[in-house]
XYZ file of C-alpha atoms in Angstrom:
68
model
C 111.123 134.929 60.133
C 111.281 138.235 59.638
C 110.655 138.922 62.999
C 112.790 136.011 64.200
C 115.556 136.996 62.759
C 115.060 141.114 62.505
C 116.494 140.548 59.082
C 113.793 141.272 55.285
C 116.721 139.468 54.004
C 119.982 138.683 54.848
C 123.634 136.874 52.425
C 125.688 134.463 53.279
C 128.785 133.222 52.718
C 128.009 129.770 50.580
C 131.102 127.148 48.992
C 127.961 124.745 48.275
C 125.530 122.024 49.468
C 122.096 121.333 49.754
C 119.156 123.663 50.743
C 118.463 121.915 53.785
C 122.493 122.058 54.712
C 121.484 125.911 54.017
C 118.567 125.426 56.320
C 120.642 124.914 59.174
C 123.253 127.397 58.631
C 120.330 129.821 59.371
C 119.322 128.262 62.683
C 122.649 128.345 63.753
C 122.444 132.355 63.127
C 118.771 132.442 64.308
C 118.104 129.895 66.762
C 114.428 131.764 67.171
C 113.600 130.794 64.090
C 110.534 128.193 63.598
C 110.541 125.963 60.124
C 106.786 124.707 60.759
C 105.184 125.153 57.442
C 107.878 127.296 55.689
C 108.420 126.560 51.991
C 111.390 127.095 50.562
C 112.785 128.476 46.432
C 115.366 128.721 45.315
C 116.151 131.062 42.484
C 112.722 131.358 42.133
C 111.511 127.645 41.920
C 109.856 125.307 45.025
C 112.376 122.913 45.802
C 113.163 120.533 48.858
C 115.865 120.303 51.336
C 118.082 117.775 48.792
C 117.805 120.392 46.310
C 122.576 121.251 45.558
C 122.529 125.179 46.405
C 125.553 126.821 44.532
C 127.556 130.223 45.298
C 125.105 132.771 44.100
C 122.008 131.358 44.005
C 119.361 132.790 45.444
C 117.236 130.844 48.141
C 114.056 132.804 49.669
C 111.979 131.255 52.724
C 108.032 131.437 52.068
C 105.913 131.649 55.152
C 102.784 129.430 55.506
C 99.711 131.610 53.636
C 96.169 131.437 54.906
C 93.513 132.008 51.880
C 89.763 132.444 52.016
């Protein structure tokens, strides 16, 4: 995602809505981003796309990880 957007982090204006809507906004800003295998966290807690995101919340997108 960092490579696709060219950014390590980004602030967006947000009036409130769901995490899914945040993801749509990010896709609008950076259409080349792939969401395959990406997990999302809201205020350092993993969450689903239905989770409400309020102004001032921190959203993080965690790429797929492999271990061994």
